[in-house]
mmCIF file of C-alpha atoms in Angstrom:
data_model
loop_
_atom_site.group_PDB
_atom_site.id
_atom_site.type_symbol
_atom_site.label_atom_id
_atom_site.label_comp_id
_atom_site.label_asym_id
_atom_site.label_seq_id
_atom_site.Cartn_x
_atom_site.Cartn_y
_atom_site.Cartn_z
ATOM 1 C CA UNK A 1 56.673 -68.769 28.437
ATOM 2 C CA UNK A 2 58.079 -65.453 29.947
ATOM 3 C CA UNK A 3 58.164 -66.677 33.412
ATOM 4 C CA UNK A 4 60.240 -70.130 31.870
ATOM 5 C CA UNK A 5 62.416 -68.262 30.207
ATOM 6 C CA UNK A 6 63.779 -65.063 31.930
ATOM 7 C CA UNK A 7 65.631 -67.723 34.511
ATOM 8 C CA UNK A 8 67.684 -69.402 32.056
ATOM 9 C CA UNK A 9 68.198 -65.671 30.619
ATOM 10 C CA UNK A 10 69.907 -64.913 34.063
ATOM 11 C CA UNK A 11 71.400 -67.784 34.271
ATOM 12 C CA UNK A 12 73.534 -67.125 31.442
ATOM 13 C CA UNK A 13 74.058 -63.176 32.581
ATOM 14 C CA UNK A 14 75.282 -64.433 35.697
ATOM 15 C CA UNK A 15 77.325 -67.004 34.465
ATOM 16 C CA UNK A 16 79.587 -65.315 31.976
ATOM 17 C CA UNK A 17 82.723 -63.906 32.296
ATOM 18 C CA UNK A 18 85.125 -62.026 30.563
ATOM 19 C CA UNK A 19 88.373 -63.918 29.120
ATOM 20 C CA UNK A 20 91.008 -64.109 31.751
ATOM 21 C CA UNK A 21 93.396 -61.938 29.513
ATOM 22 C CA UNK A 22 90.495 -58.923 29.328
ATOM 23 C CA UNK A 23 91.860 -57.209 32.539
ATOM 24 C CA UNK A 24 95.727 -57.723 32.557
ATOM 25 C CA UNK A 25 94.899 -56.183 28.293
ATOM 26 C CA UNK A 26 93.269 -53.565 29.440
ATOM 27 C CA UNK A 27 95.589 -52.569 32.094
ATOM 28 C CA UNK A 28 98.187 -52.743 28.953
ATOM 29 C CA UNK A 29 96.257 -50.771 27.231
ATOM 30 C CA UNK A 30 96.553 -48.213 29.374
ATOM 31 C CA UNK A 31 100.131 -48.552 30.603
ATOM 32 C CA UNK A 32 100.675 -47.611 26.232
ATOM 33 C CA UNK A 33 98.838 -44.787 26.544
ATOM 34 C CA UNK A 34 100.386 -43.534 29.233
ATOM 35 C CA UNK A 35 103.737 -44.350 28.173
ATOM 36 C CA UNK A 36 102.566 -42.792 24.730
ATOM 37 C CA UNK A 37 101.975 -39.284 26.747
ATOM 38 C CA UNK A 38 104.961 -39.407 28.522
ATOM 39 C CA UNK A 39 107.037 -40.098 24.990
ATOM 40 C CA UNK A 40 104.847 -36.967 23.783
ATOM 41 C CA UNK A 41 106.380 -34.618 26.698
ATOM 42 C CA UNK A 42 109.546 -35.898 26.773
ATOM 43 C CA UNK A 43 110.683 -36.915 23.022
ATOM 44 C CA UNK A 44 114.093 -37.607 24.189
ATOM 45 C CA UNK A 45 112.667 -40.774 26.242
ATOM 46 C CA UNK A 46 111.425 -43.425 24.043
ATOM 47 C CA UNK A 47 107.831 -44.991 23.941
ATOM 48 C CA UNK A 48 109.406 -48.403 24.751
ATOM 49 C CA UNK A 49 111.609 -47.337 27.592
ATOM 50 C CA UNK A 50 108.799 -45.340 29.390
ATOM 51 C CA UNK A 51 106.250 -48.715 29.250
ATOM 52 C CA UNK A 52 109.077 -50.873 30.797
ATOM 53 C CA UNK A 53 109.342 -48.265 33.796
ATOM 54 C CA UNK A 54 105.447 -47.839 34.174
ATOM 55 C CA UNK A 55 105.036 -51.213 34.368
ATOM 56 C CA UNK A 56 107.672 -51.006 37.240
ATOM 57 C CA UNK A 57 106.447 -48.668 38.611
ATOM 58 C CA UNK A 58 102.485 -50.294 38.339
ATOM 59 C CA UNK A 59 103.306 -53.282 40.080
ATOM 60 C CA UNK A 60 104.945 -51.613 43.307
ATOM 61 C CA UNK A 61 101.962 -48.751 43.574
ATOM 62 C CA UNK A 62 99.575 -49.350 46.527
ATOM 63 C CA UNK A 63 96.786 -48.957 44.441
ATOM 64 C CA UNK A 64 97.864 -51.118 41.350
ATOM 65 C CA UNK A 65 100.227 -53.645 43.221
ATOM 66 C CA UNK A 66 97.005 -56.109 43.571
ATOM 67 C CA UNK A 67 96.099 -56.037 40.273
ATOM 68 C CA UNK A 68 99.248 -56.307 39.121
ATOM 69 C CA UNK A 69 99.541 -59.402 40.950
ATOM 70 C CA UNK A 70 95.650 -60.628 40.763
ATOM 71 C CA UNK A 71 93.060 -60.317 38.548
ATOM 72 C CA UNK A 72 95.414 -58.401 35.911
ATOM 73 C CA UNK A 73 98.183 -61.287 35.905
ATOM 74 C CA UNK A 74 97.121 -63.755 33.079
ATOM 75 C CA UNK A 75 96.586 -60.670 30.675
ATOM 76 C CA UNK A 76 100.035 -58.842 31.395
ATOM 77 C CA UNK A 77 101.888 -62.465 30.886
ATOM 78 C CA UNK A 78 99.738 -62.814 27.721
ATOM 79 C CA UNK A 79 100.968 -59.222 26.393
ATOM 80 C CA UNK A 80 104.717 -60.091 27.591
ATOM 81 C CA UNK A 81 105.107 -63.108 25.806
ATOM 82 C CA UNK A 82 102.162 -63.195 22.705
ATOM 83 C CA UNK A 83 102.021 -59.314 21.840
ATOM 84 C CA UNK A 84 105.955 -59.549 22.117
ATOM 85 C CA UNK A 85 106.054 -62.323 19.268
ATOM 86 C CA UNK A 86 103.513 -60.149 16.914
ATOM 87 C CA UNK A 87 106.015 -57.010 17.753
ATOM 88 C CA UNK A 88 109.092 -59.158 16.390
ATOM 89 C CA UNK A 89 107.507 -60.906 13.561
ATOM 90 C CA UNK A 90 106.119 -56.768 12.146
ATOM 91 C CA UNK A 91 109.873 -55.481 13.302
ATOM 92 C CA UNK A 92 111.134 -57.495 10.198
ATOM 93 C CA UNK A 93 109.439 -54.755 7.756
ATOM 94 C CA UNK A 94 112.076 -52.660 9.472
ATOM 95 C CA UNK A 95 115.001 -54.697 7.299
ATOM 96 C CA UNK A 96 115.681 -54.518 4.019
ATOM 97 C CA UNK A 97 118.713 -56.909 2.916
ATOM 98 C CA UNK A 98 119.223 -54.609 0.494
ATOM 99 C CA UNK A 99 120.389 -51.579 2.422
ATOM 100 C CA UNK A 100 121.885 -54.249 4.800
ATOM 101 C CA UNK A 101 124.404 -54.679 1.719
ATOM 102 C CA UNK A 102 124.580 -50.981 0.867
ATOM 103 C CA UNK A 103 126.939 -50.546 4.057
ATOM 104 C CA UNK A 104 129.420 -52.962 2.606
ATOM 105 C CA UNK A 105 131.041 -56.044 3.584
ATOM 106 C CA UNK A 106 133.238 -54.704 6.162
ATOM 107 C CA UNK A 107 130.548 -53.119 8.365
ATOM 108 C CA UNK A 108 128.875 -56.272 8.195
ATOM 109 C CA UNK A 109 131.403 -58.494 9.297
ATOM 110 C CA UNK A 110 132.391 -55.740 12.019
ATOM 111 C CA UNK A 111 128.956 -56.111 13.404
ATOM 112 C CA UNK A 112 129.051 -59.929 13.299
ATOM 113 C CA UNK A 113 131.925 -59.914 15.493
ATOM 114 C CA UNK A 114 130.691 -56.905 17.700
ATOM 115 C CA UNK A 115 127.774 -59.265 18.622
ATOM 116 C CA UNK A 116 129.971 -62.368 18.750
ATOM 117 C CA UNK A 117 131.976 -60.497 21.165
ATOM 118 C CA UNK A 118 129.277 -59.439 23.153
ATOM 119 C CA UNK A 119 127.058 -62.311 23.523
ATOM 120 C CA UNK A 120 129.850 -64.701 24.233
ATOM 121 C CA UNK A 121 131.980 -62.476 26.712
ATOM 122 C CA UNK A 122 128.421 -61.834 28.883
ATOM 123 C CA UNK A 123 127.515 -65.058 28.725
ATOM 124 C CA UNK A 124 130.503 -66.289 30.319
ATOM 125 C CA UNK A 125 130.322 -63.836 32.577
ATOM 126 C CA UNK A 126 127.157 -63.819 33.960
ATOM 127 C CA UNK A 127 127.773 -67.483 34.432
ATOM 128 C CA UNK A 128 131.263 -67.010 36.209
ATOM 129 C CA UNK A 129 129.190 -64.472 38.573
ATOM 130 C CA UNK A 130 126.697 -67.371 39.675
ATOM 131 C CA UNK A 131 123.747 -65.074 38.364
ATOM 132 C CA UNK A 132 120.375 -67.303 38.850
ATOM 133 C CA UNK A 133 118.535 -69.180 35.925
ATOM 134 C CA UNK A 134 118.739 -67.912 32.806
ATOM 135 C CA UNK A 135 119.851 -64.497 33.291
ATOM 136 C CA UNK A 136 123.068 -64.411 32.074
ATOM 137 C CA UNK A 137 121.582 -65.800 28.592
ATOM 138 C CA UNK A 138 118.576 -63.272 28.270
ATOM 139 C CA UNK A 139 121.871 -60.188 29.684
ATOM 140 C CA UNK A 140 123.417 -61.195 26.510
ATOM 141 C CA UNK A 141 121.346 -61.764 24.109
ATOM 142 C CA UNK A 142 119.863 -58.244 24.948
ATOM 143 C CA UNK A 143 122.929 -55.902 25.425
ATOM 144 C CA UNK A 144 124.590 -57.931 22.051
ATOM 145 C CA UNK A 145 121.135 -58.097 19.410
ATOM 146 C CA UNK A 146 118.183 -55.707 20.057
ATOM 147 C CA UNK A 147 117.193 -55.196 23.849
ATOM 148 C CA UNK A 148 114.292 -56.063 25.227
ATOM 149 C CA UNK A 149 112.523 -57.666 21.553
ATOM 150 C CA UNK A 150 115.922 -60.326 21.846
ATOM 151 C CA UNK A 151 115.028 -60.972 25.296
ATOM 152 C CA UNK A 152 111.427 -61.947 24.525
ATOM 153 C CA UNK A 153 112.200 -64.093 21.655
ATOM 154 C CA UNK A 154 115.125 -66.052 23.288
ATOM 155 C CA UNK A 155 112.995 -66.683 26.687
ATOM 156 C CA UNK A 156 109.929 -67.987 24.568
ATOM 157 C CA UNK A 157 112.598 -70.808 23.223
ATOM 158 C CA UNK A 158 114.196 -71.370 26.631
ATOM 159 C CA UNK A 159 110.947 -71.253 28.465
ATOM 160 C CA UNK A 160 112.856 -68.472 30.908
ATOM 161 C CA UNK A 161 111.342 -67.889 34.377
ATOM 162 C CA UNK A 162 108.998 -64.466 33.797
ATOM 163 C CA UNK A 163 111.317 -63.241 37.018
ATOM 164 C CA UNK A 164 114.377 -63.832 35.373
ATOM 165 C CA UNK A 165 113.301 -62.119 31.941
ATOM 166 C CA UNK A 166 111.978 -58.907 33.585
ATOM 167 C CA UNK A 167 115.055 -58.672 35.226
ATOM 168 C CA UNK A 168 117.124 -58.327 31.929
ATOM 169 C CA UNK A 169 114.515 -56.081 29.871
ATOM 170 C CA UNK A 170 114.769 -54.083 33.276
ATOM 171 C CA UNK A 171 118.340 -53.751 33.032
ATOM 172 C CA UNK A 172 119.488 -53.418 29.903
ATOM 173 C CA UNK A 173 116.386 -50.995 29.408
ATOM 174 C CA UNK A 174 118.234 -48.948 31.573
ATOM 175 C CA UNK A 175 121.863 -48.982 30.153
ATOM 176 C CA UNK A 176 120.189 -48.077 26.855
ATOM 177 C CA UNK A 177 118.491 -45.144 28.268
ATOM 178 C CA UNK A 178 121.540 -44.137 30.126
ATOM 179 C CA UNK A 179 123.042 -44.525 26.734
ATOM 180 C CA UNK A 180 120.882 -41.842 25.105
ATOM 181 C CA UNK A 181 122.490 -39.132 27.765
ATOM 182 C CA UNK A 182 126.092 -40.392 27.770
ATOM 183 C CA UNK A 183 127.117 -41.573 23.849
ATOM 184 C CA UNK A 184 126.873 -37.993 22.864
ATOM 185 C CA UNK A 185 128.776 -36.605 25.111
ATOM 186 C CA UNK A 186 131.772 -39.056 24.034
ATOM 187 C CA UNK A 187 131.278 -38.290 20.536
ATOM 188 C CA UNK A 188 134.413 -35.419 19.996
ATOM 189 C CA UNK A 189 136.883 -36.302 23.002
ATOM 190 C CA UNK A 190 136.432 -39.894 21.086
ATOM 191 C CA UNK A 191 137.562 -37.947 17.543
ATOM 192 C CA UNK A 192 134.384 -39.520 15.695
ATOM 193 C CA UNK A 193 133.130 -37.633 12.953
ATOM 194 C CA UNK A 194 129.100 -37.690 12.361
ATOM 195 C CA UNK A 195 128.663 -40.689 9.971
ATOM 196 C CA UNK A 196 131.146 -43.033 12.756
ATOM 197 C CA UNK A 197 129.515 -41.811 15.349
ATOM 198 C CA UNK A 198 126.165 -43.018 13.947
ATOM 199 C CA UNK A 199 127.669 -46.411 13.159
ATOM 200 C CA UNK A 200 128.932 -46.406 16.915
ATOM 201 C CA UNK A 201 125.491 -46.044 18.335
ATOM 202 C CA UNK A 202 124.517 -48.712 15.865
ATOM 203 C CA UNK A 203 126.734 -50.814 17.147
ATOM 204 C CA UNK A 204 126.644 -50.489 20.800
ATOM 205 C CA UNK A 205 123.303 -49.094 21.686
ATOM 206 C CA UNK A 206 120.395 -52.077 22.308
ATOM 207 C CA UNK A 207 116.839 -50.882 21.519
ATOM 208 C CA UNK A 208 116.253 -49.065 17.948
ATOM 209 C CA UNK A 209 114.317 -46.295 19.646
ATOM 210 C CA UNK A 210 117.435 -45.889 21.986
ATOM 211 C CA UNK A 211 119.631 -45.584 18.956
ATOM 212 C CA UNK A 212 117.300 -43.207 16.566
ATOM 213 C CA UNK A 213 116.706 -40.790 20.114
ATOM 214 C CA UNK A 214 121.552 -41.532 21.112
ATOM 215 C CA UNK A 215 121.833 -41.242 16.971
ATOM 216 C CA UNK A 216 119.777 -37.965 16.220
ATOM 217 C CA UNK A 217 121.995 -35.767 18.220
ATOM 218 C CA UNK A 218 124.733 -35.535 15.759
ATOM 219 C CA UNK A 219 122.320 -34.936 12.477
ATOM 220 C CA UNK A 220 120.479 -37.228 9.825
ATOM 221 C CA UNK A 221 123.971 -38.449 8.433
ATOM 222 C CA UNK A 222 124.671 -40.264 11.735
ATOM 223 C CA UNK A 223 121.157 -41.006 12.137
ATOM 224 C CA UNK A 224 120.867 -42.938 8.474
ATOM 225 C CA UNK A 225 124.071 -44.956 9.199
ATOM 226 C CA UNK A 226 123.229 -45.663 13.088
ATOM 227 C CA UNK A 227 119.805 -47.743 11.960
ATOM 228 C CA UNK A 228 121.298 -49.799 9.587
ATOM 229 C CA UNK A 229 123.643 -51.027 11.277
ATOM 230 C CA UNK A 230 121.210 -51.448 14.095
ATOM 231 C CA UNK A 231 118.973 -53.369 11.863
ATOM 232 C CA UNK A 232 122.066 -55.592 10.743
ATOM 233 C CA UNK A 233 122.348 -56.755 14.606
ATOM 234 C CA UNK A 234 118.642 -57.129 14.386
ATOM 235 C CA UNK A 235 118.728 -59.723 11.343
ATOM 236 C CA UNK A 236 121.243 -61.922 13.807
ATOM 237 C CA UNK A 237 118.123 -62.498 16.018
ATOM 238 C CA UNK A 238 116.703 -65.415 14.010
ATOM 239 C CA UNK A 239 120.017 -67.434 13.635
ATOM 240 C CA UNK A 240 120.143 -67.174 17.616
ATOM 241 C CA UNK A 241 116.475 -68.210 18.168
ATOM 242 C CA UNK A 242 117.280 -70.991 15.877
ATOM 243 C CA UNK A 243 120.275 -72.376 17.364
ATOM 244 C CA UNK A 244 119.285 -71.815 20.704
ATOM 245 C CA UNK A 245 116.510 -73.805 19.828
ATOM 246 C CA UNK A 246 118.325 -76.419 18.495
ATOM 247 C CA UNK A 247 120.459 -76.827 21.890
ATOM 248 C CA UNK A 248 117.034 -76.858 23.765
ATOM 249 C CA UNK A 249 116.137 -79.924 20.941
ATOM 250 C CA UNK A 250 119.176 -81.823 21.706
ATOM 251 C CA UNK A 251 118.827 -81.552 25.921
ATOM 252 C CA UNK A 252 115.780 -82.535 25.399
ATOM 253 C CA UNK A 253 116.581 -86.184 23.732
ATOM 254 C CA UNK A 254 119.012 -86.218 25.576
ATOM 255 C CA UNK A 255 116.575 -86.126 29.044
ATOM 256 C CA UNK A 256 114.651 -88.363 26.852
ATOM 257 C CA UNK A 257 116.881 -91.079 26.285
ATOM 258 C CA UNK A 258 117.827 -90.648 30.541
ATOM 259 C CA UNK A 259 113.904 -91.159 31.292
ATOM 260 C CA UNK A 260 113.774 -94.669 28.745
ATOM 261 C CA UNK A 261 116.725 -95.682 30.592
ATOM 262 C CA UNK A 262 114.991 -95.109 33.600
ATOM 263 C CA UNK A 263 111.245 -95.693 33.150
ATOM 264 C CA UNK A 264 110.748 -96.806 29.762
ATOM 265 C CA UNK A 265 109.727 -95.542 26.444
ATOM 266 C CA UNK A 266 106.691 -93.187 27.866
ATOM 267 C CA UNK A 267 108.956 -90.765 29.425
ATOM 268 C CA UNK A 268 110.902 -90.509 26.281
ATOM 269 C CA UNK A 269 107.811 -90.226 24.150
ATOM 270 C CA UNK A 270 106.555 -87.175 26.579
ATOM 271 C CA UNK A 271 110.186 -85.665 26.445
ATOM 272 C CA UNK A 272 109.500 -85.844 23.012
ATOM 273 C CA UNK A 273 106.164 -83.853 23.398
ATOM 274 C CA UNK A 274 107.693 -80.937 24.989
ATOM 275 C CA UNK A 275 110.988 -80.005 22.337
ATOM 276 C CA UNK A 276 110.192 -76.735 20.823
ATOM 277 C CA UNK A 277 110.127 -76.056 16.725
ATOM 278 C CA UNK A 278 113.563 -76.063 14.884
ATOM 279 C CA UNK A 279 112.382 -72.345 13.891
ATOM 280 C CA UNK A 280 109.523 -70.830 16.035
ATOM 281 C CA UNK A 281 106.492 -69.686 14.178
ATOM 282 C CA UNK A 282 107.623 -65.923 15.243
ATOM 283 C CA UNK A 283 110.971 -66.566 13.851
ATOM 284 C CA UNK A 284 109.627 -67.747 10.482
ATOM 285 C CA UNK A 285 107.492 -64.609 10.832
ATOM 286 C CA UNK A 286 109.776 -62.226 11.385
ATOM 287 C CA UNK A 287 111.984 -63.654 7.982
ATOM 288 C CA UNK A 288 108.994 -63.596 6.101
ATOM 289 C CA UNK A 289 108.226 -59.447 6.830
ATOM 290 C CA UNK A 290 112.125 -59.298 6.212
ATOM 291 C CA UNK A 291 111.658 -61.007 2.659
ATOM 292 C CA UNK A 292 108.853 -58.599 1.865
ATOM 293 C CA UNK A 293 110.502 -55.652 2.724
ATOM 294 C CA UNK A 294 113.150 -56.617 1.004
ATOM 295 C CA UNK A 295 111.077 -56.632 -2.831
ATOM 296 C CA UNK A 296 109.971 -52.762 -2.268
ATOM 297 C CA UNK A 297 106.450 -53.805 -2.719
ATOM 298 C CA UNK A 298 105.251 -52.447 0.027
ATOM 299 C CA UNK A 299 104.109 -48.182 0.436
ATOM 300 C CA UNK A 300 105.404 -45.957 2.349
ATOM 301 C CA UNK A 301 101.639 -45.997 4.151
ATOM 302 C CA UNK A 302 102.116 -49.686 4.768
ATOM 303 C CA UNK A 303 105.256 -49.356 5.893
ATOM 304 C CA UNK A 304 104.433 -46.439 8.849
ATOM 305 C CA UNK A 305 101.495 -48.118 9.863
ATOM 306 C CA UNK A 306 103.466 -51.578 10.430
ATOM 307 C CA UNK A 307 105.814 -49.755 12.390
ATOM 308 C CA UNK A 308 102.863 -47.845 14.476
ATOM 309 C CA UNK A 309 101.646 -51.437 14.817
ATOM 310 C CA UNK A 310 104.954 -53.157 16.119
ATOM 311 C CA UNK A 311 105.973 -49.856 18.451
ATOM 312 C CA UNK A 312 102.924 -50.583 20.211
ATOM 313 C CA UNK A 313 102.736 -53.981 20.616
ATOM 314 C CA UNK A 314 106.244 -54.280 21.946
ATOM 315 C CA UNK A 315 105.063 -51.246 24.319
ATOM 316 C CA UNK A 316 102.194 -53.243 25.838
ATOM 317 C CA UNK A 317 104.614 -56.357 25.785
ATOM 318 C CA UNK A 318 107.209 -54.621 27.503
ATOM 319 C CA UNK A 319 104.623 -52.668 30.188
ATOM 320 C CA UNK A 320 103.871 -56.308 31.068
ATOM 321 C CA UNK A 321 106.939 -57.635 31.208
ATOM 322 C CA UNK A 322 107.834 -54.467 33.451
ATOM 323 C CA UNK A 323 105.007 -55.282 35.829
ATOM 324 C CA UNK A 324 106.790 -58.676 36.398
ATOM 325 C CA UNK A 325 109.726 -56.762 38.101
ATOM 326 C CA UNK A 326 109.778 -57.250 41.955
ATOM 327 C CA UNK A 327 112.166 -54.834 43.101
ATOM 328 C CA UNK A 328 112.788 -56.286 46.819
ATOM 329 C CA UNK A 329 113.448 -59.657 45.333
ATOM 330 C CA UNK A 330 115.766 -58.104 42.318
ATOM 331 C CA UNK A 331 117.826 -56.537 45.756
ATOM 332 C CA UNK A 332 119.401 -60.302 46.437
ATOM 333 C CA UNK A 333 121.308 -60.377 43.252
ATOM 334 C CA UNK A 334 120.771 -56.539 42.361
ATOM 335 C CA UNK A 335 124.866 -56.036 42.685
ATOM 336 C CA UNK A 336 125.894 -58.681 40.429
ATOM 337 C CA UNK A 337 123.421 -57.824 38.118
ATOM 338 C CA UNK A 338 124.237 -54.237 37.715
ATOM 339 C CA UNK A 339 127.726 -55.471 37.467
ATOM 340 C CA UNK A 340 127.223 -57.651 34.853
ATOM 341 C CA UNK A 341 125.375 -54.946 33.137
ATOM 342 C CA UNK A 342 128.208 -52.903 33.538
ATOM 343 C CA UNK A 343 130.385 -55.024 32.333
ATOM 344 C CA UNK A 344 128.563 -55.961 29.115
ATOM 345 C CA UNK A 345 128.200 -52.006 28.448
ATOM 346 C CA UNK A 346 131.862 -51.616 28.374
ATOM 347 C CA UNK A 347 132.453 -54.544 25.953
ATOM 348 C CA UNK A 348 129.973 -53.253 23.676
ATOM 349 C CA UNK A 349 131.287 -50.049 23.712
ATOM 350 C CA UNK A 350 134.637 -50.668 23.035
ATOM 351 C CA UNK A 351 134.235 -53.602 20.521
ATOM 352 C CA UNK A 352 132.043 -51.748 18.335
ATOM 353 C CA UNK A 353 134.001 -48.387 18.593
ATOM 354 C CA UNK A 354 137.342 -50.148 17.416
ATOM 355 C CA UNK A 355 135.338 -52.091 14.917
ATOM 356 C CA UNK A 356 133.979 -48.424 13.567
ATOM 357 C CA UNK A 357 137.704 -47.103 13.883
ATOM 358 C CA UNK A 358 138.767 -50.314 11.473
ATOM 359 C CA UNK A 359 136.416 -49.712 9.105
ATOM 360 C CA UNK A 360 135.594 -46.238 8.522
#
């Protein structure tokens, strides 16, 4: 009976295997902590901004580069795109509508057209500048919402190329880091007291950990005022997931209705098959956490843990989106890029500091 059973026994040992995800996690996991100790020593850089360059910097190490690329792969695109939607649906505790509607009318229509501005002006850029794929899309919607989170959600509706959307968090993570070292040194030879100061770096400044670490530097006043208006750009995230999504709908049929022509009604019924949601599931998420923030239900306890929760998810999202960088490749379009980036960073800036000058 022993003798029968002890091969099947090893059959099984030797047959199983870990999920396909446990190794690129793992390696996640780690990249967080890491990123986590660096945050610790250096407060002024933020956890987010520290996973995006380790993951750089992991997947151009001797050492790492082949996991990176092998074994480690499936997980690191699993943390980059699912871990990223988790991180965006909790960052909707972060928004209360009623503090959105504290600031007044006139902040929030000044932010509406600072991200109007923004989004339009880069995406007509980029494209002017012949950038590849979907960059100038995922440039915009980062420098003009909330960084790297925008990215992740628009480039889960456009289906970006994982190339193209480590590109942008790579870039615009830097221009928000620069941002930390450079807003504050504007702050007086730009005659801003605290509070418009704050609602400058609100306005202008793309991740919220960039804009608490730019915003602290001039006192709790500016601070209080710089994250709501940050969170008011981060409420425009699900009407831009939603209409993107509804362009993506409408090439769709439209590709549809090109295949019937061509082939029949079997290419339009798979065309069919592959338009995304109206809303994504994320989106609907991320609304939801918004609604129930909104109602003051929730404690304080809840509230801090949430955000633990989201910071580092979007952490391990971002280390693998970071590891996705290929710096030798980025090098062909590098200039334009950093142009573009440029670019975008000075219409931010000065949209959103006339805005503040209008309406403070």
């Amino acid at each position: 009976m022993t003798l029968t059973a002890a091969p099947g026994r090893a059959r099984q040992a030797a047959g199983w295997r870990p999920p396909a995800t446990a190794y690129g996690l793992g390696l996640a996991a780690a990249g967080v902590a890491a990123a986590w100790g660096v945050h610790r020593l250096l407060p002024a850089v933020p956890l987010l901004t520290a996973a995006v360059v380790l993951g750089i910097v992991a997947a151009h190490l001797p050492g790492a580069r082949g996991l990176v690329r092998g074994v480690c792969r499936a997980g690191l695109s699993f943390a980059g795109k699912r871990l990223m939607r988790l991180g965006i649906v909790l960052l909707g505790l972060k928004l209360s509508l009623n503090e959105v509607l504290g600031l007044g009318w006139a902040t929030v229509a000044m932010v509406l057209g600072v991200v109007a501005a923004t989004f339009c002006g880069t995406w007509w850029l980029g494209r002017r500048m012949g950038l590849r794929g979907d960059q100038p899309l995922l440039i915009a919607t980062g420098y003009s919402i909330c960084g790297a989170s925008a990215i992740g959600a628009v480039s889960e509706v456009s289906e970006s190329d994982e190339r193209d959307v480590a590109t942008s968090v790579a870039l615009v993570t830097l221009c928000g880091t620069l941002a930390i070292a450079v807003l504050p040194l504007l702050q007086h030879p730009l005659g801003l007291d605290d509070v418009a100061f704050g609602r400058w770096v609100g306005a202008s400044v793309h991740d919220v950990g960039q804009v608490v670490a730019t915003a602290q530097t001039a006192g709790p006043a500016a601070l209080g005022d710089a994250v709501l208006v940050k969170l008011v750009r981060v409420a425009m995230l699900a009407p831009l997931v939603a209409a993107l999504a509804t362009s993506v709908r409408a090439r769709g049929r439209a590709k549809a209705a090109a295949g019937e022509a061509a082939v029949g009604e079997g290419t339009a019924g798979e065309g069919a098959k592959r338009r995304p949601p109206l809303v994504p599931l994320f989106v609907l998420g991320f609304l939801a956490m918004t609604a129930l923030r909104s109602t003051d239900l929730l404690s304080t306890a809840a509230l801090d843990t949430a955000a633990h929760a989201q910071e580092l998810l979007l952490a391990a999202a971002l280390f693998g989106l970071g590891s996705a960088v290929h710096l030798p490749s980025l090098t062909r379009t590098g200039a334009r890029v950093a142009a573009l980036g440029l670019c975008a960073w000075v219409v931010i800036a000065g949209a959103s500091y006339a805005g503040v000058l209008l309406t403070t």
